[in-house]
Short mmCIF file of C-alpha atoms in Angstrom, two decimals:
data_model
loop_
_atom_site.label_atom_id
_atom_site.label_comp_id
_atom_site.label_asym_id
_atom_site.label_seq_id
_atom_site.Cartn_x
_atom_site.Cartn_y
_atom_site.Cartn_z
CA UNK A 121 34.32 3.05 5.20
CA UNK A 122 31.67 5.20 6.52
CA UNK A 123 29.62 3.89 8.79
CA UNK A 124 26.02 5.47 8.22
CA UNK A 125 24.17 6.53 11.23
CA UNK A 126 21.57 4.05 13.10
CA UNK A 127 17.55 5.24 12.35
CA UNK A 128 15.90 6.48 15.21
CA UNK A 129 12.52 4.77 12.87
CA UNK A 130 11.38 1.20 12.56
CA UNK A 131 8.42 -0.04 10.86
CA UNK A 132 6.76 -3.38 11.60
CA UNK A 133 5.53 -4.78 8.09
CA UNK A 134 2.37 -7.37 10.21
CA UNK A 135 2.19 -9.90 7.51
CA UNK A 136 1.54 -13.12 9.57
CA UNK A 137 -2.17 -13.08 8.13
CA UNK A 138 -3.66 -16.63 6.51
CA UNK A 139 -5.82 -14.62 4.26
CA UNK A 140 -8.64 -16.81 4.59
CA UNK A 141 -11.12 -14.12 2.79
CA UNK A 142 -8.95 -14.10 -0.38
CA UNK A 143 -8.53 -17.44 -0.80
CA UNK A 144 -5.55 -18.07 -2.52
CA UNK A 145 -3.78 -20.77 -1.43
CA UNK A 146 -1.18 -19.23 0.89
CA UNK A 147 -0.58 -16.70 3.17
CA UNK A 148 -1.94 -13.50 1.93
CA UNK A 149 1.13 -11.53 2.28
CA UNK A 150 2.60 -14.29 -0.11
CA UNK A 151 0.16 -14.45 -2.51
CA UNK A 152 1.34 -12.83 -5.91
CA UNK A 153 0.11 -9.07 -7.33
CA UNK A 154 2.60 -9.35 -10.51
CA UNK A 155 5.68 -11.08 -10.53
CA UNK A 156 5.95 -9.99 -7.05
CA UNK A 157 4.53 -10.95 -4.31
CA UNK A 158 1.94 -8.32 -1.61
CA UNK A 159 4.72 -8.43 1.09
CA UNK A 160 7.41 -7.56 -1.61
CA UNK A 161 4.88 -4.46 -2.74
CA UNK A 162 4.51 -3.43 0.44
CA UNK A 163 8.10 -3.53 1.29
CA UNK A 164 9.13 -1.83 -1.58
CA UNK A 165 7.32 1.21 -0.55
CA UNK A 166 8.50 0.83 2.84
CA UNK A 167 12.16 0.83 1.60
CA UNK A 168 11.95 3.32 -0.72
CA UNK A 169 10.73 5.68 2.49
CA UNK A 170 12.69 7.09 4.76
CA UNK A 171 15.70 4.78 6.11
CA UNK A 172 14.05 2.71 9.16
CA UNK A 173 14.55 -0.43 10.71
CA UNK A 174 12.36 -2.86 9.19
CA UNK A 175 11.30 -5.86 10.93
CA UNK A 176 8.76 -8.31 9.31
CA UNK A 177 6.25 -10.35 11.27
CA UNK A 178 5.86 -13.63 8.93
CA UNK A 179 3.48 -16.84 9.37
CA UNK A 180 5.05 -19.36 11.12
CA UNK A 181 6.80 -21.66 8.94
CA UNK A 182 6.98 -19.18 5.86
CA UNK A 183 9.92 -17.12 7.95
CA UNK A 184 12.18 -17.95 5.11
CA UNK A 185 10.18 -16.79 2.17
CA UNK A 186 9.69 -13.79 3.50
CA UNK A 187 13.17 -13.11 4.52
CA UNK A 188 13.80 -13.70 1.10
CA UNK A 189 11.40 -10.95 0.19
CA UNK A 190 13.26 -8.51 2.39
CA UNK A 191 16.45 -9.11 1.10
CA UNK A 192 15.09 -8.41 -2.19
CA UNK A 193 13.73 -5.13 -1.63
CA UNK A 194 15.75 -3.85 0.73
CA UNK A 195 19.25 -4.28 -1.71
CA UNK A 196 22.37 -2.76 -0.11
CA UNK A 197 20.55 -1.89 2.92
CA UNK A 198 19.41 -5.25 4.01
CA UNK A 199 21.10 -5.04 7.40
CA UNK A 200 18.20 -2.63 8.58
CA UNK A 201 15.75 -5.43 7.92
CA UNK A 202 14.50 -8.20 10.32
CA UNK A 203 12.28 -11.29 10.67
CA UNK A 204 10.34 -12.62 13.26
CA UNK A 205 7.41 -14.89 13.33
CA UNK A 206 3.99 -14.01 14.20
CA UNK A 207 1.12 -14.95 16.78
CA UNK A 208 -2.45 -16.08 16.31
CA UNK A 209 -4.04 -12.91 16.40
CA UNK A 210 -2.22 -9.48 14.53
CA UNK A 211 -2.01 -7.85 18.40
CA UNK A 212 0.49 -10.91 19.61
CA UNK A 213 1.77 -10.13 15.86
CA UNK A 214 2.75 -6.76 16.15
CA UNK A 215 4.09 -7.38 20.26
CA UNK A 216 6.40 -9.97 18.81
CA UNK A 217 8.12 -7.00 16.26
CA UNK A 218 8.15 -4.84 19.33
CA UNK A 219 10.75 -7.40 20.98
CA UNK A 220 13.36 -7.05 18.25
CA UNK A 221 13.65 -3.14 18.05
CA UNK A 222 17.01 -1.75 18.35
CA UNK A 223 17.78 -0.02 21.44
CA UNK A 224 17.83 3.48 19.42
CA UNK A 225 14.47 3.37 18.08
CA UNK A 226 12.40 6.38 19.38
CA UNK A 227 9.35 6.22 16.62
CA UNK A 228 7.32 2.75 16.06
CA UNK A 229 5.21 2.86 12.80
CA UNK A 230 3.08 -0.15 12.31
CA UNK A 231 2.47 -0.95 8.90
CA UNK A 232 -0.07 -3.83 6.94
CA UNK A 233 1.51 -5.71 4.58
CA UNK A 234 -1.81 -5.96 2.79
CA UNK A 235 -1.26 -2.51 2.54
CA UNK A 236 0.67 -3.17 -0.14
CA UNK A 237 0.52 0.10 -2.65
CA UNK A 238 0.85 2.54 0.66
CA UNK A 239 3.05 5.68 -1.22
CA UNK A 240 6.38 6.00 0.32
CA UNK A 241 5.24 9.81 1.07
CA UNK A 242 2.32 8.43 2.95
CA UNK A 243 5.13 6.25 5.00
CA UNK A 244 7.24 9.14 5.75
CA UNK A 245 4.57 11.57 6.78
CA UNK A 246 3.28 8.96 9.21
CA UNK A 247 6.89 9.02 10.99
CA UNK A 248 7.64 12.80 11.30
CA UNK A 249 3.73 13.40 12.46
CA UNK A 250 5.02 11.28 15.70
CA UNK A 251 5.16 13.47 18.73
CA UNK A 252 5.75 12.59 22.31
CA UNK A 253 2.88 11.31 23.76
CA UNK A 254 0.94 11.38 20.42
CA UNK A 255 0.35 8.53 18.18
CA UNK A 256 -0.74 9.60 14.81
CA UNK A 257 -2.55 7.30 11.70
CA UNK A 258 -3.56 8.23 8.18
CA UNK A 259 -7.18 8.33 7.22
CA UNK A 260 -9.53 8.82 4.18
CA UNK A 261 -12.90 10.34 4.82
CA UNK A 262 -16.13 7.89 4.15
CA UNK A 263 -17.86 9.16 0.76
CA UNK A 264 -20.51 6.40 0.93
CA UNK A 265 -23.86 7.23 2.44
CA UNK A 266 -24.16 5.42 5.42
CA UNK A 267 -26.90 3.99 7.60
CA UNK A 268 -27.98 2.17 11.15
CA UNK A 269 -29.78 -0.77 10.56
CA UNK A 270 -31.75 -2.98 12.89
CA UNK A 271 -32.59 -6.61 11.02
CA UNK A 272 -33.88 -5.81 8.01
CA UNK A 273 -34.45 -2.27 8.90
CA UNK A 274 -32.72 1.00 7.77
CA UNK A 275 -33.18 2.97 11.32
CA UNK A 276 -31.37 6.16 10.79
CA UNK A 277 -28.83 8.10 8.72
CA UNK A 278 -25.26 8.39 10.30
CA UNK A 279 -23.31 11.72 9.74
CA UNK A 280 -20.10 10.74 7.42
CA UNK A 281 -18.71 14.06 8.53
CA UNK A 282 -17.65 12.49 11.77
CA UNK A 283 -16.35 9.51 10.36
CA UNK A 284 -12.83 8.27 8.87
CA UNK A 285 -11.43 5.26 7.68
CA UNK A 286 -7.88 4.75 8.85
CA UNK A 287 -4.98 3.16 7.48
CA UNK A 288 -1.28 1.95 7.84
CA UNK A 289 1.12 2.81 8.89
CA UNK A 290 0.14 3.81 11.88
CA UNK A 291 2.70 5.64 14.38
CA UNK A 292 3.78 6.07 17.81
CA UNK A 293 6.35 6.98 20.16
CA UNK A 294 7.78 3.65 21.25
CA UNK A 295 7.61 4.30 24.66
CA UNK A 296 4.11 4.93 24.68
CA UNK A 297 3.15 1.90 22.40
CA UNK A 298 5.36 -0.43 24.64
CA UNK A 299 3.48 0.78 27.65
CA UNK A 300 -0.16 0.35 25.92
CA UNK A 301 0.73 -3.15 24.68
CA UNK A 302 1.97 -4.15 28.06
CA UNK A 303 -1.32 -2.84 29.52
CA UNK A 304 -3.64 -4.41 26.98
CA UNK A 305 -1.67 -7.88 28.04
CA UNK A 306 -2.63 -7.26 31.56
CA UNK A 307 -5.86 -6.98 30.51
CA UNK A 308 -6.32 -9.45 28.30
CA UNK A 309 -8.33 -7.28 25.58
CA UNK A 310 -7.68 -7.47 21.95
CA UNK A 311 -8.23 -4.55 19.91
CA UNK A 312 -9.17 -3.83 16.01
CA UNK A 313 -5.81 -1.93 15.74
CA UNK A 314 -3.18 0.01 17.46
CA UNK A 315 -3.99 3.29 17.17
CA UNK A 316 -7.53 1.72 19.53
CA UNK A 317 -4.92 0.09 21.64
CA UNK A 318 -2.55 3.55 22.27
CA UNK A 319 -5.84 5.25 22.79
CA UNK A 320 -7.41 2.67 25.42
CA UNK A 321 -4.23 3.52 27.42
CA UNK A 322 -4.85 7.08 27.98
CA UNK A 323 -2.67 8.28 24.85
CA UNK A 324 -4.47 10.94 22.41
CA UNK A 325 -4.15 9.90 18.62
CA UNK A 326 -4.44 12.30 15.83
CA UNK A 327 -4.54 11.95 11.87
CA UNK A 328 -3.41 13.02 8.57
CA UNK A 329 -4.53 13.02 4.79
CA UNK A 330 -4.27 8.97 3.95
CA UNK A 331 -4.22 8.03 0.16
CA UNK A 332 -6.83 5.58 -1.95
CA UNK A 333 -3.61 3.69 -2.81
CA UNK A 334 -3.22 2.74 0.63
CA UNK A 335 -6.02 0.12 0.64
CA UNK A 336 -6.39 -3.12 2.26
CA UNK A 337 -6.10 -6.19 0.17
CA UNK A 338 -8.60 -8.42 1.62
CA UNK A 339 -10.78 -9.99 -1.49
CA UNK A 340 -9.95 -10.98 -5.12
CA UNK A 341 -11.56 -8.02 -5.80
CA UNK A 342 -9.36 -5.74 -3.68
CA UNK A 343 -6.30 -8.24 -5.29
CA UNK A 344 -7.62 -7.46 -9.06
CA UNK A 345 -7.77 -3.87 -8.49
CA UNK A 346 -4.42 -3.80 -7.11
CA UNK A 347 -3.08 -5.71 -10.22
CA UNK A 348 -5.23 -2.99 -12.25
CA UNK A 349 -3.40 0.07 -10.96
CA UNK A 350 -0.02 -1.34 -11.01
CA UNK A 351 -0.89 -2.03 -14.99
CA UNK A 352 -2.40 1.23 -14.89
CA UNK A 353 0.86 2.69 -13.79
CA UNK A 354 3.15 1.30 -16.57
CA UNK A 355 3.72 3.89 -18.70
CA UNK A 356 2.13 4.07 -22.36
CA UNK A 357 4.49 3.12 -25.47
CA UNK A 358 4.88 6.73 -26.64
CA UNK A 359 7.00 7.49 -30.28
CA UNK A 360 10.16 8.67 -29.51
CA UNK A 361 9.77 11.19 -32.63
CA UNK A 362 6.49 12.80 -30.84
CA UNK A 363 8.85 12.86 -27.12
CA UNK A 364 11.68 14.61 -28.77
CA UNK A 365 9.66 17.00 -30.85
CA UNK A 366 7.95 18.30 -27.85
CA UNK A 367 4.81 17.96 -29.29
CA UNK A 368 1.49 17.74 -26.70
CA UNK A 369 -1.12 14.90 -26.78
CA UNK A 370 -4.58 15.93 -26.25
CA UNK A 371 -7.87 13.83 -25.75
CA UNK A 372 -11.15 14.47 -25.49
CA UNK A 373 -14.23 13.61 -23.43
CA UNK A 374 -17.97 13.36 -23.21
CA UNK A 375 -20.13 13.10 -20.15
CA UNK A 376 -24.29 12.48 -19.98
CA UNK A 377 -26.32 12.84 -16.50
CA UNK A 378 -29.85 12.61 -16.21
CA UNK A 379 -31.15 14.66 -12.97
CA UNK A 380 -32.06 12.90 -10.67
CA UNK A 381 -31.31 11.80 -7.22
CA UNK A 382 -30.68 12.97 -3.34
CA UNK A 383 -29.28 16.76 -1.83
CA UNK A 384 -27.87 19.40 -4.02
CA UNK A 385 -26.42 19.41 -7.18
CA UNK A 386 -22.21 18.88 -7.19
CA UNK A 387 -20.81 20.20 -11.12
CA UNK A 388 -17.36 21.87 -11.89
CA UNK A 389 -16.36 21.05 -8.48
CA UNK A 390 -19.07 22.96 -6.35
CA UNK A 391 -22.05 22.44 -4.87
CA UNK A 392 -25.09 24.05 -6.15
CA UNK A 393 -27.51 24.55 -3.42
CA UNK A 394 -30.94 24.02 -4.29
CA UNK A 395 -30.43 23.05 -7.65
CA UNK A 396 -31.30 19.46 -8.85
CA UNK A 397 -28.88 17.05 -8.33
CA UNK A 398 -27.76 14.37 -11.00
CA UNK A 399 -27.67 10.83 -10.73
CA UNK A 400 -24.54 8.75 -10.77
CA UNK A 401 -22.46 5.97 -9.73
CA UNK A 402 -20.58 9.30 -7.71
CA UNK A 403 -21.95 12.53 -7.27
CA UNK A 404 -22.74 13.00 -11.12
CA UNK A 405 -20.43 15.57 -11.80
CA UNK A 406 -20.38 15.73 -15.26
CA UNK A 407 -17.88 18.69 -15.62
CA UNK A 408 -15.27 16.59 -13.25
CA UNK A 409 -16.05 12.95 -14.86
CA UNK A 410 -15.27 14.60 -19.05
CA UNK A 411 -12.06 16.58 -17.60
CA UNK A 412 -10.70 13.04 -16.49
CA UNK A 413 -12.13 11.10 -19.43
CA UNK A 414 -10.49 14.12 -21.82
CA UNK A 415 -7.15 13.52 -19.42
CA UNK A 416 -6.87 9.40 -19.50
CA UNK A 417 -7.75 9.65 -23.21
CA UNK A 418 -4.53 12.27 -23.94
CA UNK A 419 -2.19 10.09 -21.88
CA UNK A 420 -3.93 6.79 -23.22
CA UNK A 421 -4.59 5.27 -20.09
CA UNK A 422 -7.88 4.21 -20.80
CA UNK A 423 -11.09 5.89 -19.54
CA UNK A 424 -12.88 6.57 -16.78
CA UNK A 425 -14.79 3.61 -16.64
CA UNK A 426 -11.89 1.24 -16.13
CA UNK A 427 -10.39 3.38 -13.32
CA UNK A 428 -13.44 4.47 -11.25
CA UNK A 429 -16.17 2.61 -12.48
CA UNK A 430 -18.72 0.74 -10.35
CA UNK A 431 -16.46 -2.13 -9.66
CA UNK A 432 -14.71 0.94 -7.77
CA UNK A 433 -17.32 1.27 -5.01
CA UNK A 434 -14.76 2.78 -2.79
CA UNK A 435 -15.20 6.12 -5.23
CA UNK A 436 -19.31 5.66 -4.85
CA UNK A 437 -19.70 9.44 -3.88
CA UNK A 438 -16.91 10.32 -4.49
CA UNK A 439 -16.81 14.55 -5.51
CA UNK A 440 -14.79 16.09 -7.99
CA UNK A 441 -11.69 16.28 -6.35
CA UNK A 442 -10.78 12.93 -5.58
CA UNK A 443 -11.46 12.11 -9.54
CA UNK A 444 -9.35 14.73 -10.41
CA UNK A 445 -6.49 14.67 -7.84
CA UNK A 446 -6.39 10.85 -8.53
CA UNK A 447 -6.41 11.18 -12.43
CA UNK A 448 -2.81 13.70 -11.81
CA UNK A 449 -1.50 11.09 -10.24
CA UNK A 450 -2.01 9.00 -12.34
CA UNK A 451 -0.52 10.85 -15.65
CA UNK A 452 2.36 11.91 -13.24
CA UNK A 453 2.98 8.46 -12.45
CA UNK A 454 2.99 7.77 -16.58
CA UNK A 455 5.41 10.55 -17.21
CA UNK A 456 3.10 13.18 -18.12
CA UNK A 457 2.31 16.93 -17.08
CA UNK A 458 -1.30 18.88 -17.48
CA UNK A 459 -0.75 21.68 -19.93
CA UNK A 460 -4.32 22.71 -19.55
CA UNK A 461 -8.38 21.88 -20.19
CA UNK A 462 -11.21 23.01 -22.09
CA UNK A 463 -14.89 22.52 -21.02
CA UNK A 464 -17.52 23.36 -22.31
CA UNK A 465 -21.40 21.95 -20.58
CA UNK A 466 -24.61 21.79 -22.18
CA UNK A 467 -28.02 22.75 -19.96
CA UNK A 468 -30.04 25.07 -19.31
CA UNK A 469 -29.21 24.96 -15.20
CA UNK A 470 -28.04 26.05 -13.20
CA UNK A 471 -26.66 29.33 -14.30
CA UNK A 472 -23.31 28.64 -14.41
CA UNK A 473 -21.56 32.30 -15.40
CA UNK A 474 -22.26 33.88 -11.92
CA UNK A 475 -19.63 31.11 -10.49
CA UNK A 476 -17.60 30.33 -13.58
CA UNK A 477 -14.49 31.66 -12.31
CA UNK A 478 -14.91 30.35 -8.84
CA UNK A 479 -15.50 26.99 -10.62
CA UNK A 480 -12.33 27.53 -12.89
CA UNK A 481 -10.55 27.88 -10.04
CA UNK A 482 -10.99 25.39 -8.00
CA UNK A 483 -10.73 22.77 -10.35
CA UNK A 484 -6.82 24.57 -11.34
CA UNK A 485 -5.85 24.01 -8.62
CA UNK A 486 -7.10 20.81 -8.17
CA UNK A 487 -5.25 19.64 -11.45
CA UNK A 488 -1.83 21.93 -11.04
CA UNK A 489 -3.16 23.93 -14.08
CA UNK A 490 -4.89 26.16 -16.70
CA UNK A 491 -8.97 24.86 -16.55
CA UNK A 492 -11.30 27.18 -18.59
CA UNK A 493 -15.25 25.94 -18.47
CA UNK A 494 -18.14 27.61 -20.50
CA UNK A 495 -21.51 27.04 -20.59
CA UNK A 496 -24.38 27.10 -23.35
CA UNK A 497 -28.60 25.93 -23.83
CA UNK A 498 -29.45 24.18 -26.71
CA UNK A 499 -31.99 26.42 -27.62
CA UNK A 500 -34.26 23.87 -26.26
CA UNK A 501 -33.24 20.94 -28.32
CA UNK A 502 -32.39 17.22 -26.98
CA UNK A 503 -32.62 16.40 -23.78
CA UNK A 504 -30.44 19.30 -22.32
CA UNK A 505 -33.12 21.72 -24.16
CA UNK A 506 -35.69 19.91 -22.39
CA UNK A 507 -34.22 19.45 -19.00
CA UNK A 508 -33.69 16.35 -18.69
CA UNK A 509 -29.91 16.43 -17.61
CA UNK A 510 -26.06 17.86 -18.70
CA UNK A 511 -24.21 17.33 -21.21
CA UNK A 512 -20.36 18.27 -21.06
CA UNK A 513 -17.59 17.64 -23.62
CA UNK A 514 -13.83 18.24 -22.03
CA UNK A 515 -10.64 18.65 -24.00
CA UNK A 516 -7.24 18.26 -22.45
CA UNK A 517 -3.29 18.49 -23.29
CA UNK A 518 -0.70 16.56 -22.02
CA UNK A 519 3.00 16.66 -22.20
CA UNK A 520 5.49 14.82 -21.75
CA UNK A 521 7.45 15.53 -18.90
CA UNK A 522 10.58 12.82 -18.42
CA UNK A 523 11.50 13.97 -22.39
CA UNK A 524 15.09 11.95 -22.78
CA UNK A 525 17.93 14.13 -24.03
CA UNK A 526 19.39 13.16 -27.06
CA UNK A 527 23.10 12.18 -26.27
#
């Protein structure tokens, strides 16, 4: 038999949480998406990652569901995983996984369990982002306008530009993280989460690209869109006789905005100094919202409504690209490929030709492939003619791309 060799990686899955804000009856981590369970998600993910040790911090007295959970997901490699119960608070959580790593482990990652949709490729970019010295944490940037309030008083704007929200898994050299929770016990300080921890003891902490699959599950809401995108995820019936033949899908979409609104105008995927901006739930890019309408209609995963709508807030903002990059993902993740988009947008400004191919562009190589956009007035009929707002109609292709051979 050959024996494989230890991982130098372990992840703590934290999922000792009561879950008092969602209300369900049981632990959060135990509380069910699907047929499964968060903690089973998130372990999922974790296991279908890089190979690690895996040690799970569980709510005292649940130790045996959730070691149930592990052995589930984990399979034939259930001998990397662990449990150990939790503290009161998610610091004496995480110290208790730190006292069952194996001796080889060089590379901590802490990881929420209410984290539970985390990619795997999120997982494994935390781990080899680990340096000496160097703790490292995924992070998303803020697309919400933000302000300081006083009371009942807005005071002043704050700059998004200089903010981030972070995410799990966050990793460290284990050395380092040892060291930092040893000091914060000294202290007796809790922190909001390691990453503030490593960084109160002197250690540096940098980030990388996070993903909006990688959110918290902290309210029914956040539990009801994570049942939404796991739905949203199951692929389509499809006809075998359209699969075999090769033959694309395509769809089509529509998109209205009135101008309206604060800054400059965002369309196509730029920003249009000076011009008018239009109103919207995002940033009112029309161009953007019919090329994903055009794209979920082709791959008949709904529209755009049902996937970034406003009971998304986390996409209030939001600019062309994460629309787009997110709407890839999802055909990918339904077995499809972009063959390519037509767009065509009705106003009479801004003048779109001088930037048409930049425009084309960028939103090719947002979406991995051929985007062609063209503009036209109305001659000053409806309310385009009259200035009122955009209109845009999109139309997409779609292919299949797991095909199944015939045998």
């Amino acid at each position: 038999m050959t024996l494989l060799p230890v991982p130098d990686i372990a992840i703590i899955v934290v999922a000792a949480g009561s879950g008092t804000r969602l209300d369900a009856g049981a632990p959060k981590a135990l509380v069910g998406i699907d047929a499964h369970s968060i903690l089973r998600h998130a372990l999922d993910g974790v296991f279908a990652a890089g190979p690690a040790q895996v040690i799970v911090v569980a709510p005292a007295g649940y130790e045996g569901d959730a070691l149930a959970e592990l052995e589930e997901a984990a399979g034939d490699r259930r001998d990397l995983g662990r449990v150990v119960t939790g503290g009161a608070t998610r610091q004496q959580s995480v110290a208790a996984g730190l006292t069952a790593l194996w001796g080889d482990v060089t590379t901590v990652l802490v990881h929420d369990a209410a984290r539970a949709l985390t990619p795997p490729a999120q997982i494994d970019a935390v781990a080899q982002a680990v340096v000496p010295g160097e703790g490292v944490i995924p992070v998303l940037p803020v697309v919400d306008t933000l302000k300081k309030v006083a009371g009942g008083a807005v005071v002043s704007a704050v700059d998004r530009s200089e903010l981030a929200a972070a995410q799990t898994p966050q990793g460290f050299p284990r050395e380092g993280l040892e060291a930092a929770y040893e000091a914060a016990l000294a202290d007796g300080i809790e922190y909001t989460d390691d990453a503030a921890l490593f960084a109160a003891a002197g250690n540096r902490v940098r980030h990388i690209e996070g993903s909006a699959r990688a959110f918290k599950i902290t309210t029914p809401g956040d539990l009801e869109r994570a049942r939404h995108l796991l739905d949203a995820s199951t692929p389509a019936p499809r006809p075998a006789s359209v699969e075999l033949a090769g033959i694309p899908r395509v769809g089509i979409g529509t998109d209205v905005h009135a101008f309206g609104g604060d800054g400059n105008l965002w369309l196509a995927g730029l920003e249009w100094p000076g011009e008018q901006p239009l109103s919207g739930h995002s940033d009112g890019d029309a161009v953007a919202h019919a090329i994903v309408d055009a794209l979920l209609g082709a791959a008949g995963l709904g529209d755009i409504g049902e996937h970034f709508g406003t009971s998304h807030p986390e996409y209030s903002g939001a600019h062309a690209d994460v629309f787009l990059a997110r709407t890839r993902e999802l055909l990918a993740e339904s077995g499809f490929a972009i063959g390519n988009v037509s767009v065509q947008l009705q106003g009479n400004r801004p003048r779109f030709s001088s930037r048409r191919r930049e425009a084309e562009a960028v939103l090719s190589a947002i979406l991995g492939a051929p985007v062609s956009v063209t503009a036209t007035t109305t001659d000053g009929l409806g309310f385009p003619g009259r200035g009122e707002g955009i209109a845009v109609t999109a139309i997409a292709a779609v292919v299949v791309a797991d095909v199944p051979r015939s045998m």
